[in-house]
Amino acid sequence: LAWAIYDKISFNFEGKSFVENVRERTSQFGLNKLQEQILKDVLNEGISVQGVQEGRNIMRKKLCGKKILLVLDDVDHKYQLEMLAGDTTWFKPG
């Protein structure tokens, strides 16, 4: 259901990313790999992220002022949300 809605409204945004199975993929690969995925999806460029705090800083700087659709599926810790989506100041309103 989330994917269908994402697909239907994603054209309204400057950038988009759908991250599936955050809980499982965090334990397998680490949050920095999910940050890399979001950056690649939104910016259409590969950016290497060595650590979670570095990734958070890169995302905050590069995504600032962009109208982004970000869907995070199966988040089970607040920390994951904070590291992958930050707060509302990261993105352009809307």
Short mmCIF file of N, CA and C in Angstrom, two decimals:
data_model
loop_
_atom_site.label_atom_id
_atom_site.label_comp_id
_atom_site.label_asym_id
_atom_site.label_seq_id
_atom_site.Cartn_x
_atom_site.Cartn_y
_atom_site.Cartn_z
N LEU A 1 0.82 -1.19 0.00
CA LEU A 1 0.00 0.00 0.00
C LEU A 1 0.87 1.26 0.00
N ALA A 2 1.90 1.26 0.85
CA ALA A 2 2.79 2.44 0.90
C ALA A 2 3.46 2.67 -0.45
N TRP A 3 3.89 1.60 -1.11
CA TRP A 3 4.55 1.73 -2.41
C TRP A 3 3.58 2.30 -3.45
N ALA A 4 2.34 1.89 -3.43
CA ALA A 4 1.35 2.38 -4.40
C ALA A 4 1.13 3.88 -4.22
N ILE A 5 1.01 4.33 -3.00
CA ILE A 5 0.83 5.76 -2.74
C ILE A 5 2.10 6.53 -3.14
N TYR A 6 3.24 6.00 -2.77
CA TYR A 6 4.53 6.61 -3.14
C TYR A 6 4.62 6.79 -4.64
N ASP A 7 4.31 5.74 -5.37
CA ASP A 7 4.38 5.76 -6.82
C ASP A 7 3.41 6.78 -7.42
N LYS A 8 2.26 6.90 -6.81
CA LYS A 8 1.24 7.80 -7.33
C LYS A 8 1.56 9.28 -7.12
N ILE A 9 2.21 9.63 -6.00
CA ILE A 9 2.43 11.05 -5.69
C ILE A 9 3.88 11.51 -5.87
N SER A 10 4.79 10.61 -6.17
CA SER A 10 6.22 10.95 -6.20
C SER A 10 6.58 12.00 -7.24
N PHE A 11 5.80 12.14 -8.29
CA PHE A 11 6.13 13.12 -9.33
C PHE A 11 6.02 14.56 -8.81
N ASN A 12 5.38 14.77 -7.67
CA ASN A 12 5.22 16.10 -7.09
C ASN A 12 6.45 16.59 -6.33
N PHE A 13 7.51 15.79 -6.29
CA PHE A 13 8.66 16.10 -5.46
C PHE A 13 9.94 16.23 -6.29
N GLU A 14 10.88 17.02 -5.77
CA GLU A 14 12.17 17.22 -6.44
C GLU A 14 13.05 15.97 -6.33
N GLY A 15 12.88 15.24 -5.27
CA GLY A 15 13.63 14.02 -5.05
C GLY A 15 12.79 13.03 -4.28
N LYS A 16 13.12 11.75 -4.41
CA LYS A 16 12.32 10.74 -3.73
C LYS A 16 13.18 9.54 -3.38
N SER A 17 12.77 8.85 -2.32
CA SER A 17 13.44 7.61 -1.92
C SER A 17 12.47 6.77 -1.11
N PHE A 18 12.43 5.50 -1.41
CA PHE A 18 11.62 4.54 -0.67
C PHE A 18 12.58 3.50 -0.10
N VAL A 19 12.71 3.47 1.21
CA VAL A 19 13.64 2.55 1.86
C VAL A 19 12.82 1.46 2.55
N GLU A 20 12.92 0.26 2.02
CA GLU A 20 12.18 -0.88 2.57
C GLU A 20 12.96 -1.56 3.69
N ASN A 21 12.22 -2.15 4.61
CA ASN A 21 12.79 -3.02 5.65
C ASN A 21 13.94 -2.37 6.41
N VAL A 22 13.70 -1.17 6.92
CA VAL A 22 14.75 -0.44 7.64
C VAL A 22 15.29 -1.26 8.80
N ARG A 23 14.43 -1.87 9.57
CA ARG A 23 14.87 -2.65 10.74
C ARG A 23 15.85 -3.75 10.33
N GLU A 24 15.47 -4.54 9.37
CA GLU A 24 16.29 -5.66 8.91
C GLU A 24 17.57 -5.18 8.22
N ARG A 25 17.45 -4.20 7.35
CA ARG A 25 18.61 -3.72 6.60
C ARG A 25 19.60 -2.97 7.48
N THR A 26 19.11 -2.33 8.54
CA THR A 26 20.02 -1.66 9.47
C THR A 26 20.91 -2.69 10.15
N SER A 27 20.32 -3.79 10.59
CA SER A 27 21.12 -4.82 11.27
C SER A 27 22.06 -5.53 10.30
N GLN A 28 21.69 -5.64 9.03
CA GLN A 28 22.54 -6.31 8.04
C GLN A 28 23.66 -5.42 7.52
N PHE A 29 23.33 -4.19 7.18
CA PHE A 29 24.27 -3.34 6.46
C PHE A 29 24.71 -2.08 7.22
N GLY A 30 23.91 -1.62 8.16
CA GLY A 30 24.21 -0.40 8.90
C GLY A 30 23.43 0.78 8.35
N LEU A 31 23.18 1.74 9.21
CA LEU A 31 22.42 2.92 8.82
C LEU A 31 23.15 3.76 7.76
N ASN A 32 24.48 3.75 7.77
CA ASN A 32 25.20 4.55 6.78
C ASN A 32 24.92 4.07 5.36
N LYS A 33 24.68 2.78 5.16
CA LYS A 33 24.35 2.28 3.82
C LYS A 33 22.97 2.74 3.39
N LEU A 34 22.06 2.84 4.35
CA LEU A 34 20.73 3.35 4.03
C LEU A 34 20.79 4.85 3.73
N GLN A 35 21.65 5.57 4.44
CA GLN A 35 21.87 6.98 4.13
C GLN A 35 22.41 7.13 2.71
N GLU A 36 23.35 6.28 2.33
CA GLU A 36 23.90 6.30 0.97
C GLU A 36 22.79 6.07 -0.05
N GLN A 37 21.89 5.13 0.23
CA GLN A 37 20.79 4.85 -0.68
C GLN A 37 19.90 6.07 -0.86
N ILE A 38 19.57 6.72 0.24
CA ILE A 38 18.70 7.91 0.17
C ILE A 38 19.38 9.01 -0.65
N LEU A 39 20.64 9.26 -0.37
CA LEU A 39 21.38 10.28 -1.11
C LEU A 39 21.45 9.95 -2.59
N LYS A 40 21.70 8.69 -2.93
CA LYS A 40 21.77 8.28 -4.33
C LYS A 40 20.41 8.44 -5.01
N ASP A 41 19.34 8.00 -4.34
CA ASP A 41 18.00 8.11 -4.91
C ASP A 41 17.61 9.56 -5.16
N VAL A 42 17.88 10.42 -4.20
CA VAL A 42 17.43 11.81 -4.28
C VAL A 42 18.31 12.65 -5.19
N LEU A 43 19.63 12.47 -5.10
CA LEU A 43 20.56 13.33 -5.83
C LEU A 43 21.05 12.72 -7.14
N ASN A 44 20.75 11.45 -7.37
CA ASN A 44 21.21 10.74 -8.56
C ASN A 44 22.73 10.72 -8.67
N GLU A 45 23.39 10.59 -7.52
CA GLU A 45 24.84 10.47 -7.50
C GLU A 45 25.25 9.61 -6.31
N GLY A 46 26.29 8.85 -6.49
CA GLY A 46 26.78 8.01 -5.41
C GLY A 46 27.65 8.80 -4.45
N ILE A 47 27.32 8.75 -3.19
CA ILE A 47 28.10 9.41 -2.16
C ILE A 47 28.45 8.37 -1.12
N SER A 48 29.72 8.25 -0.81
CA SER A 48 30.17 7.29 0.19
C SER A 48 30.02 7.89 1.58
N VAL A 49 29.43 7.11 2.48
CA VAL A 49 29.23 7.54 3.86
C VAL A 49 29.96 6.56 4.76
N GLN A 50 30.96 7.04 5.48
CA GLN A 50 31.77 6.17 6.33
C GLN A 50 31.14 5.91 7.69
N GLY A 51 30.46 6.88 8.24
CA GLY A 51 29.85 6.74 9.55
C GLY A 51 28.48 7.39 9.59
N VAL A 52 27.68 7.00 10.55
CA VAL A 52 26.30 7.47 10.63
C VAL A 52 26.23 8.98 10.87
N GLN A 53 27.07 9.51 11.74
CA GLN A 53 27.05 10.95 11.99
C GLN A 53 27.49 11.73 10.76
N GLU A 54 28.49 11.21 10.06
CA GLU A 54 28.93 11.85 8.81
C GLU A 54 27.77 11.85 7.81
N GLY A 55 27.08 10.72 7.69
CA GLY A 55 25.95 10.63 6.78
C GLY A 55 24.84 11.59 7.13
N ARG A 56 24.60 11.74 8.43
CA ARG A 56 23.57 12.67 8.89
C ARG A 56 23.93 14.09 8.47
N ASN A 57 25.19 14.46 8.64
CA ASN A 57 25.63 15.81 8.26
C ASN A 57 25.55 16.03 6.75
N ILE A 58 25.95 15.03 5.97
CA ILE A 58 25.88 15.13 4.51
C ILE A 58 24.44 15.29 4.07
N MET A 59 23.55 14.47 4.63
CA MET A 59 22.14 14.54 4.25
C MET A 59 21.55 15.91 4.59
N ARG A 60 21.86 16.41 5.77
CA ARG A 60 21.33 17.70 6.20
C ARG A 60 21.77 18.80 5.24
N LYS A 61 23.04 18.78 4.82
CA LYS A 61 23.56 19.81 3.93
C LYS A 61 23.04 19.67 2.49
N LYS A 62 23.05 18.46 1.97
CA LYS A 62 22.71 18.25 0.56
C LYS A 62 21.21 18.25 0.28
N LEU A 63 20.41 17.89 1.27
CA LEU A 63 18.96 17.80 1.04
C LEU A 63 18.23 19.05 1.48
N CYS A 64 18.92 19.95 2.13
CA CYS A 64 18.32 21.19 2.62
C CYS A 64 17.73 21.99 1.46
N GLY A 65 16.50 22.40 1.62
CA GLY A 65 15.87 23.22 0.60
C GLY A 65 15.27 22.45 -0.55
N LYS A 66 15.29 21.12 -0.49
CA LYS A 66 14.68 20.31 -1.54
C LYS A 66 13.36 19.72 -1.04
N LYS A 67 12.40 19.67 -1.91
CA LYS A 67 11.12 19.05 -1.59
C LYS A 67 11.26 17.56 -1.85
N ILE A 68 11.33 16.78 -0.77
CA ILE A 68 11.66 15.36 -0.84
C ILE A 68 10.49 14.50 -0.36
N LEU A 69 10.27 13.41 -1.04
CA LEU A 69 9.36 12.37 -0.56
C LEU A 69 10.24 11.23 -0.07
N LEU A 70 10.20 10.98 1.22
CA LEU A 70 11.02 9.94 1.83
C LEU A 70 10.11 9.00 2.60
N VAL A 71 10.07 7.75 2.17
CA VAL A 71 9.27 6.73 2.86
C VAL A 71 10.24 5.74 3.48
N LEU A 72 10.11 5.57 4.79
CA LEU A 72 10.94 4.63 5.55
C LEU A 72 10.02 3.53 6.08
N ASP A 73 10.18 2.34 5.54
CA ASP A 73 9.32 1.21 5.88
C ASP A 73 9.94 0.39 7.01
N ASP A 74 9.15 0.07 8.01
CA ASP A 74 9.52 -0.82 9.11
C ASP A 74 10.62 -0.25 10.00
N VAL A 75 10.48 1.00 10.37
CA VAL A 75 11.38 1.63 11.34
C VAL A 75 10.95 1.16 12.72
N ASP A 76 11.91 0.69 13.52
CA ASP A 76 11.55 0.21 14.85
C ASP A 76 12.28 0.92 15.99
N HIS A 77 13.11 1.92 15.66
CA HIS A 77 13.79 2.71 16.68
C HIS A 77 13.79 4.18 16.26
N LYS A 78 13.58 5.04 17.22
CA LYS A 78 13.59 6.48 16.98
C LYS A 78 14.93 6.92 16.38
N TYR A 79 16.02 6.31 16.83
CA TYR A 79 17.35 6.63 16.34
C TYR A 79 17.45 6.46 14.82
N GLN A 80 16.84 5.41 14.29
CA GLN A 80 16.84 5.19 12.83
C GLN A 80 16.18 6.37 12.12
N LEU A 81 15.06 6.78 12.64
CA LEU A 81 14.34 7.91 12.05
C LEU A 81 15.16 9.19 12.12
N GLU A 82 15.81 9.42 13.25
CA GLU A 82 16.64 10.61 13.41
C GLU A 82 17.82 10.63 12.45
N MET A 83 18.43 9.49 12.20
CA MET A 83 19.60 9.41 11.33
C MET A 83 19.23 9.40 9.85
N LEU A 84 18.02 8.96 9.52
CA LEU A 84 17.62 8.87 8.11
C LEU A 84 16.75 10.03 7.64
N ALA A 85 16.02 10.63 8.56
CA ALA A 85 15.11 11.71 8.16
C ALA A 85 15.35 13.00 8.92
N GLY A 86 16.16 12.97 9.94
CA GLY A 86 16.48 14.19 10.67
C GLY A 86 15.27 14.88 11.23
N ASP A 87 15.10 16.12 10.86
CA ASP A 87 13.92 16.86 11.29
C ASP A 87 13.42 17.71 10.12
N THR A 88 12.36 18.44 10.36
CA THR A 88 11.71 19.17 9.27
C THR A 88 12.59 20.25 8.64
N THR A 89 13.61 20.70 9.35
CA THR A 89 14.49 21.74 8.78
C THR A 89 15.40 21.19 7.68
N TRP A 90 15.49 19.88 7.58
CA TRP A 90 16.33 19.27 6.54
C TRP A 90 15.72 19.49 5.16
N PHE A 91 14.43 19.59 5.07
CA PHE A 91 13.75 19.58 3.78
C PHE A 91 12.92 20.84 3.56
N LYS A 92 12.64 21.09 2.31
CA LYS A 92 11.76 22.19 1.93
C LYS A 92 10.33 21.83 2.35
N PRO A 93 9.56 22.78 2.82
CA PRO A 93 8.17 22.49 3.21
C PRO A 93 7.36 21.95 2.02
N GLY A 94 6.37 21.17 2.35
CA GLY A 94 5.46 20.65 1.34
C GLY A 94 5.52 19.17 1.23
#
